[in-house]
Coordinates of C-alpha atoms in Angstrom, one line a residue:
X1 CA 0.0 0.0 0.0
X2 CA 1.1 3.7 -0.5
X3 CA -0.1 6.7 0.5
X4 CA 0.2 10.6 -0.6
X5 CA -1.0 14.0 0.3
X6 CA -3.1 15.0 -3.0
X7 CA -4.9 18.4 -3.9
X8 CA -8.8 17.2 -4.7
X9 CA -10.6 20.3 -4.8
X10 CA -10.0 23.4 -1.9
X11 CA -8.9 20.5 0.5
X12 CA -6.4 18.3 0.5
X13 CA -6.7 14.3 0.5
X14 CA -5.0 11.1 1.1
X15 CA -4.8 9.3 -1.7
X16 CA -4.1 5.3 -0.9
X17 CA -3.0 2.8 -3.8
X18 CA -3.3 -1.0 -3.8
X19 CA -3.4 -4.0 -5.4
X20 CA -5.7 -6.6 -4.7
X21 CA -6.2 -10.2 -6.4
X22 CA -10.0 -10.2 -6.7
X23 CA -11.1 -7.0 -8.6
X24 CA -14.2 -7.4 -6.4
X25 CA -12.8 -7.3 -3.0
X26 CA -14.2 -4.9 -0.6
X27 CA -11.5 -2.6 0.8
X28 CA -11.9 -0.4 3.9
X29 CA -9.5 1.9 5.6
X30 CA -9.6 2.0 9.4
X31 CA -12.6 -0.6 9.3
X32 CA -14.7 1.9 7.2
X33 CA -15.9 0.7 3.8
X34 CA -14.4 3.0 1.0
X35 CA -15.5 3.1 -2.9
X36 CA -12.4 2.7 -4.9
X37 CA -11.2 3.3 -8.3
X38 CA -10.2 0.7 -10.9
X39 CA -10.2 -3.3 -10.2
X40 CA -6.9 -5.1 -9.3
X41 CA -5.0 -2.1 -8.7
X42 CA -6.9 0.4 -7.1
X43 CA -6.9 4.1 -5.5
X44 CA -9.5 6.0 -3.2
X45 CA -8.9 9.2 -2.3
X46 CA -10.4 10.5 1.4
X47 CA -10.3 14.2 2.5
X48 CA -7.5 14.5 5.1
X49 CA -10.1 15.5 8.1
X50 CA -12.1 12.2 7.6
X51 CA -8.7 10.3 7.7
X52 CA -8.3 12.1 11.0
X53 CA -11.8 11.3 12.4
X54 CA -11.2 7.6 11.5
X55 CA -7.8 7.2 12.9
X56 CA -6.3 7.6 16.6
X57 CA -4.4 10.9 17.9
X58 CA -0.9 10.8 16.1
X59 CA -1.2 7.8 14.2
X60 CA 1.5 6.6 11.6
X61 CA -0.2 4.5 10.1
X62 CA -4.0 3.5 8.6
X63 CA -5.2 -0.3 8.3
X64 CA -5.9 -1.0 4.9
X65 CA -8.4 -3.8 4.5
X66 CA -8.5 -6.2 1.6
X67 CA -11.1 -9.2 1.6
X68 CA -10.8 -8.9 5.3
X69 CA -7.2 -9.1 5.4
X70 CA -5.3 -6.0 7.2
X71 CA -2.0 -4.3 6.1
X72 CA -0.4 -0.9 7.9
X73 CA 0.2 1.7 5.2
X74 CA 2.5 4.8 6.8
X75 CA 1.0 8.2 6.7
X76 CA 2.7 10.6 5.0
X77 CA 5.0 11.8 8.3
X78 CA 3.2 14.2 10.7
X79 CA 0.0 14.0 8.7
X80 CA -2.3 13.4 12.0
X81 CA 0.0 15.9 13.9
X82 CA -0.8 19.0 15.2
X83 CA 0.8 22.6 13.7
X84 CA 2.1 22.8 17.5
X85 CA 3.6 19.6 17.1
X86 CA 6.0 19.9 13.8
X87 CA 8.9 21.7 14.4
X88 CA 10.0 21.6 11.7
X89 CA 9.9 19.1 7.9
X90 CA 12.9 19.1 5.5
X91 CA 11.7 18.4 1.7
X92 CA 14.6 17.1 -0.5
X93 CA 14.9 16.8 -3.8
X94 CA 15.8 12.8 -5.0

């Protein structure tokens, strides 16, 4: 699983990819249900406050669900942190 900070619309998203072995396998994130896009490889997007909602203070990480098999997917780092919190992110270029 991967996950990425996306633009979709004036908020910003997580966007979580996957591949799953049945096209028609339900997938959830933190035990919620999601509607994804495309059939053995697969992406969902989900505004980052709803990530937040669904997930514990200062998680790392979100359970991805496939066909009722879990996997931990890392957040981007200090996605579920608080602007208090980050003292400070280096970006580099690779």
């Amino acid at each position: 699983m991967n996950t990425k900070i996306v633009s979709c619309g004036e908020q910003s998203c997580l966007l979580v990819t996957g591949r799953r072995a049945d096209a028609n396998a339900q997938v959830a994130l933190n035990g919620r249900v999601v509607t994804v896009e495309g059939d053995r490889k697969w992406r969902v997007r989900v505004p980052v406050d709803t990530v937040r909602a669904w997930s514990a203070p200062f998680a790392q990480a979100i359970v991805v669900s496939i066909a009722g098999v879990s996997h931990k997917a890392k957040l981007p780092i200090g996605m579920l942190l608080g602007d208090e919190h980050l003292a400070m992110l280096t970006v580099t270029a690779k």
